[in-house]
XYZ file of C-alpha atoms in Angstrom:
335
model
C -21.171 85.265 -44.136
C -24.774 84.969 -43.160
C -25.745 82.400 -40.547
C -27.769 79.496 -41.570
C -31.322 79.206 -41.007
C -32.329 77.052 -38.026
C -34.199 74.602 -39.981
C -31.211 73.688 -41.985
C -28.352 71.427 -41.177
C -24.691 72.671 -41.384
C -23.570 72.864 -44.919
C -21.039 69.965 -45.888
C -17.781 70.702 -48.015
C -16.701 67.399 -49.932
C -12.964 67.675 -50.706
C -11.046 65.167 -52.902
C -7.626 64.339 -53.096
C -7.909 63.801 -56.869
C -4.265 62.432 -57.428
C -4.534 59.649 -54.864
C -7.718 58.690 -56.305
C -6.419 58.669 -59.942
C -3.438 56.606 -58.723
C -5.661 54.000 -56.972
C -8.025 53.936 -59.738
C -5.126 53.454 -62.409
C -3.975 50.548 -60.860
C -7.403 48.995 -59.995
C -8.933 49.578 -63.367
C -5.939 49.410 -65.975
C -7.110 46.051 -67.344
C -10.404 47.435 -68.265
C -8.657 49.426 -71.141
C -11.750 52.069 -70.906
C -11.495 54.672 -73.327
C -13.851 57.630 -73.766
C -15.795 58.439 -76.848
C -12.720 60.327 -78.136
C -10.501 57.142 -77.902
C -8.564 58.548 -74.882
C -7.671 56.431 -71.854
C -10.258 56.894 -69.054
C -10.311 54.186 -66.752
C -8.726 56.441 -63.928
C -10.893 59.156 -64.651
C -14.040 57.373 -64.713
C -13.008 55.290 -61.612
C -12.534 58.273 -59.557
C -15.607 59.980 -60.850
C -17.721 57.005 -60.226
C -16.515 56.733 -56.535
C -17.018 60.455 -55.934
C -20.493 60.252 -57.201
C -20.840 57.229 -54.683
C -19.487 59.672 -52.106
C -22.057 62.296 -52.944
C -24.710 59.903 -52.950
C -23.697 59.244 -49.312
C -22.939 62.485 -47.937
C -25.027 64.925 -50.008
C -22.686 67.734 -49.680
C -23.404 71.448 -50.887
C -19.977 71.983 -52.761
C -17.448 69.578 -53.963
C -13.718 70.720 -54.302
C -10.939 68.480 -55.897
C -7.326 69.233 -54.861
C -4.712 68.735 -57.707
C -0.923 68.697 -57.266
C 1.138 71.224 -59.287
C 3.094 69.059 -61.713
C 5.322 71.653 -62.673
C 7.055 72.874 -59.317
C 7.294 71.762 -55.652
C 8.324 74.160 -52.676
C 8.772 71.044 -50.724
C 11.307 69.573 -53.221
C 13.134 72.844 -53.666
C 13.650 72.905 -50.108
C 14.328 69.020 -49.573
C 15.540 67.577 -53.138
C 14.850 63.967 -51.819
C 11.404 64.555 -51.231
C 9.438 61.294 -52.602
C 12.493 60.196 -53.983
C 12.289 56.625 -54.787
C 8.808 56.428 -55.956
C 8.354 54.553 -59.095
C 7.906 56.392 -62.267
C 4.126 57.192 -63.344
C 2.673 54.850 -66.062
C 2.547 57.261 -69.213
C -1.305 56.665 -69.609
C -1.850 57.813 -65.717
C 0.036 60.804 -66.591
C -2.298 61.542 -69.507
C -5.416 61.250 -67.131
C -3.840 63.192 -64.247
C -3.277 66.059 -66.961
C -6.766 65.816 -68.135
C -8.690 65.549 -64.662
C -9.185 69.326 -64.112
C -10.494 69.956 -67.371
C -13.137 67.240 -67.034
C -14.183 68.259 -63.523
C -14.281 71.975 -64.578
C -16.455 71.259 -67.545
C -18.707 69.429 -65.372
C -19.023 72.397 -63.050
C -17.244 71.192 -59.982
C -14.242 72.832 -58.474
C -10.685 72.272 -59.139
C -7.696 73.893 -57.214
C -3.982 73.326 -58.185
C -2.027 75.628 -55.777
C 1.056 76.861 -57.188
C 4.102 74.844 -55.956
C 1.992 73.019 -53.552
C -0.116 69.713 -53.329
C -3.678 68.170 -52.961
C -3.111 67.833 -49.333
C -2.425 71.663 -48.995
C -6.043 72.117 -50.455
C -7.457 69.659 -48.115
C -5.762 71.503 -45.169
C -7.138 74.750 -46.459
C -10.500 73.395 -46.916
C -10.721 71.999 -43.403
C -9.856 75.573 -42.180
C -12.246 77.287 -44.659
C -15.153 74.968 -43.344
C -14.260 75.554 -39.532
C -14.134 79.277 -40.317
C -17.593 79.440 -42.128
C -19.393 76.928 -39.877
C -19.603 74.223 -42.592
C -18.709 70.522 -41.937
C -15.911 68.867 -44.188
C -15.346 65.481 -45.464
C -11.844 64.511 -46.952
C -11.704 61.847 -49.479
C -8.413 60.400 -49.892
C -6.305 57.150 -49.968
C -3.143 58.620 -47.969
C -2.631 59.219 -44.449
C -1.542 63.112 -44.792
C -4.957 64.308 -44.118
C -5.385 62.582 -40.945
C -3.758 65.913 -39.387
C -6.666 67.730 -40.539
C -9.184 65.581 -38.526
C -11.177 67.816 -36.015
C -14.767 68.165 -34.720
C -15.736 69.676 -38.116
C -13.693 67.630 -40.292
C -13.850 63.777 -41.121
C -11.609 61.918 -43.282
C -12.908 58.994 -45.411
C -9.840 57.017 -46.289
C -10.554 55.012 -49.439
C -9.131 51.432 -49.006
C -9.961 48.232 -51.077
C -13.653 48.244 -49.695
C -14.348 51.484 -51.879
C -16.625 54.316 -50.534
C -19.068 52.050 -48.700
C -16.346 49.962 -47.069
C -13.742 52.483 -46.325
C -13.232 53.899 -42.733
C -14.600 57.367 -42.026
C -12.248 58.781 -39.412
C -13.386 61.435 -36.856
C -11.205 62.221 -33.669
C -12.693 59.219 -31.798
C -12.019 56.817 -34.377
C -8.702 57.851 -34.997
C -7.587 57.802 -31.570
C -8.957 54.226 -31.438
C -6.768 53.295 -34.530
C -3.606 55.006 -33.981
C -3.732 55.608 -30.043
C -3.187 59.517 -30.612
C -5.321 62.500 -30.322
C -6.376 64.251 -33.600
C -4.584 67.586 -32.550
C -1.378 65.565 -32.268
C -1.128 63.512 -35.206
C 1.136 65.720 -37.040
C 3.456 65.331 -34.221
C 2.979 61.571 -34.240
C 3.399 61.140 -37.969
C 6.787 63.571 -37.552
C 8.085 61.180 -34.940
C 7.262 58.233 -37.023
C 8.359 59.590 -40.487
C 6.978 58.680 -43.756
C 8.710 56.292 -46.066
C 6.510 57.196 -49.132
C 7.683 60.660 -48.901
C 11.326 59.571 -48.061
C 11.056 61.333 -44.625
C 12.797 59.176 -42.022
C 11.541 59.342 -38.615
C 13.480 59.887 -35.230
C 15.683 56.947 -34.998
C 14.333 54.396 -32.405
C 10.944 55.851 -32.259
C 8.184 53.737 -33.977
C 4.363 54.444 -34.292
C 3.615 52.565 -30.844
C 6.379 54.557 -29.163
C 5.287 57.775 -30.377
C 1.773 57.568 -29.526
C 2.570 56.538 -26.061
C 5.020 59.454 -25.773
C 2.431 61.781 -26.982
C -0.359 60.315 -24.873
C 1.773 60.587 -21.466
C 3.502 63.888 -22.148
C 0.423 65.487 -24.021
C 2.665 66.984 -26.706
C 6.020 67.367 -28.109
C 6.223 71.077 -26.851
C 5.837 69.469 -23.473
C 8.557 66.999 -24.290
C 10.989 69.561 -25.534
C 10.424 72.028 -22.629
C 11.207 69.344 -20.116
C 14.332 68.089 -22.037
C 15.576 71.863 -22.264
C 14.589 73.250 -18.548
C 14.532 69.969 -16.399
C 16.952 67.605 -18.341
C 14.150 65.032 -19.063
C 13.560 64.248 -15.481
C 9.852 64.557 -15.992
C 9.627 62.477 -19.038
C 11.796 59.795 -17.453
C 9.744 59.552 -14.179
C 6.389 59.561 -16.247
C 7.399 56.821 -18.615
C 8.921 54.773 -15.923
C 5.964 55.136 -13.759
C 3.777 53.677 -16.491
C 6.156 50.711 -16.819
C 5.611 50.154 -13.192
C 1.969 50.328 -13.453
C 1.785 48.273 -16.650
C 4.376 45.515 -15.395
C 6.472 46.345 -18.422
C 10.311 47.558 -18.592
C 11.048 50.997 -17.445
C 11.833 52.986 -20.672
C 12.110 56.577 -19.625
C 16.182 56.733 -19.797
C 16.198 54.867 -23.325
C 13.361 57.385 -24.713
C 15.373 60.424 -23.203
C 18.520 59.137 -25.117
C 16.798 58.695 -28.387
C 15.121 62.172 -28.086
C 18.376 63.859 -27.207
C 20.553 61.982 -29.723
C 22.468 64.171 -32.382
C 19.825 65.375 -34.958
C 16.875 63.730 -33.448
C 14.921 67.088 -32.421
C 16.145 68.648 -36.016
C 14.772 65.617 -37.752
C 11.432 65.721 -35.891
C 11.249 69.522 -36.457
C 12.279 69.170 -40.026
C 9.524 66.539 -40.740
C 6.892 68.836 -39.163
C 7.665 71.631 -41.478
C 7.674 69.296 -44.677
C 4.233 67.558 -43.400
C 2.245 70.530 -42.375
C -0.345 71.276 -44.898
C -0.915 74.898 -46.167
C -4.156 76.344 -44.687
C -4.392 79.500 -46.827
C -4.957 78.254 -50.258
C -7.700 80.068 -51.841
C -10.514 77.582 -52.844
C -12.358 80.248 -54.916
C -15.776 79.187 -53.302
C -18.593 81.490 -53.161
C -21.445 79.849 -51.432
C -23.755 82.857 -51.644
C -23.655 83.130 -55.538
C -25.781 79.967 -56.928
C -24.317 78.704 -59.820
C -20.640 79.221 -59.307
C -18.146 76.195 -59.744
C -18.172 73.607 -57.100
C -21.714 74.406 -55.744
C -24.438 71.661 -56.077
C -26.715 70.943 -57.946
C -25.318 71.003 -61.407
C -27.001 71.450 -64.831
C -28.628 68.003 -66.074
C -27.489 69.047 -69.646
C -23.917 69.668 -68.623
C -23.847 66.581 -66.533
C -25.216 64.239 -69.355
C -22.795 65.764 -71.860
C -19.620 65.454 -69.818
C -20.256 62.294 -67.953
C -21.802 60.633 -71.171
C -18.569 61.370 -73.017
C -16.869 58.770 -70.817
C -19.213 56.150 -72.587
C -20.528 54.366 -69.424
C -24.389 54.808 -69.264
C -24.612 53.473 -65.771
C -22.386 56.238 -64.432
C -24.327 58.730 -66.468
C -27.458 57.730 -64.828
C -25.906 57.940 -61.420
C -24.502 61.514 -62.025
C -27.614 62.723 -63.219
C -29.356 61.514 -60.038
C -26.733 62.564 -57.550
C -25.406 65.968 -59.140
C -28.716 67.318 -60.088
C -30.515 67.091 -56.770
C -30.440 69.542 -53.921
C -27.971 69.122 -51.180
C -28.934 67.563 -48.052
C -28.678 70.845 -46.067
C -31.588 71.908 -48.310
C -33.877 69.031 -47.157
C -36.062 70.743 -44.809
C -37.888 68.486 -41.926
């Protein structure tokens, strides 16, 4: 890929966890009963699109990719049938909008990726890797925590919460560490220790979020922890944690931590969680940034934007779409 001219900012890839935003907007906007010009339910689709338009207005990306779940097969569920068990059944009208999302976004000229047997988070992981490899920056928009594992110097995560796009935290490595007490490169290990109830993945018994962060901060990584357990019977682990307790005036916890980590099934649980939680980074995004007009690249054609967004029947959203989707991206704004 040719290098960027010196007078342009690094190009930006905006990646959207479409299912998480559709779920959130379904519950937030169900009472509106919005339907498109064809009479079909459209409140979740409109809510997601409106938020993404606001994000494009804020970040001025060069390309936008929407990750979608394969709703027909799951590699993770095949290996772990209890994966995500216990979640409430989706509302039929949400399911309908989930199934129509790709067609609407593709018609608009944006890029959707539904990886076989995988999930939207695998698209996010692959996008973060793609951006780093190509010298781009990346912003992932999601309402879930899974994408925190992809945060790096080149990738940030906008975690959508109740404040919408403008009121949601934009997490980079520094802010992630401030919020969770763990380095970005170790977030996956932190999550594997803690577990994830929403995916029906129990954590290592006796190790919660605070304990997991403390362990990783003091020992550096779980690789170092397991090496110490295997080759030194955990002597360094115990000494390090007990020394920290003495410094802070808190109880010594080294022996207790070692006991929890060496309990039957503890390491297997951690390693299983890492395997399930790791996002695939080799999904083909289908991006061809050197070919103008290919799906996902901005700007889009005004006639297409007017027709597709206008079909939702919300004039203010059509106006916003025409303004933000048909202008050159931020990297093309020369000083």
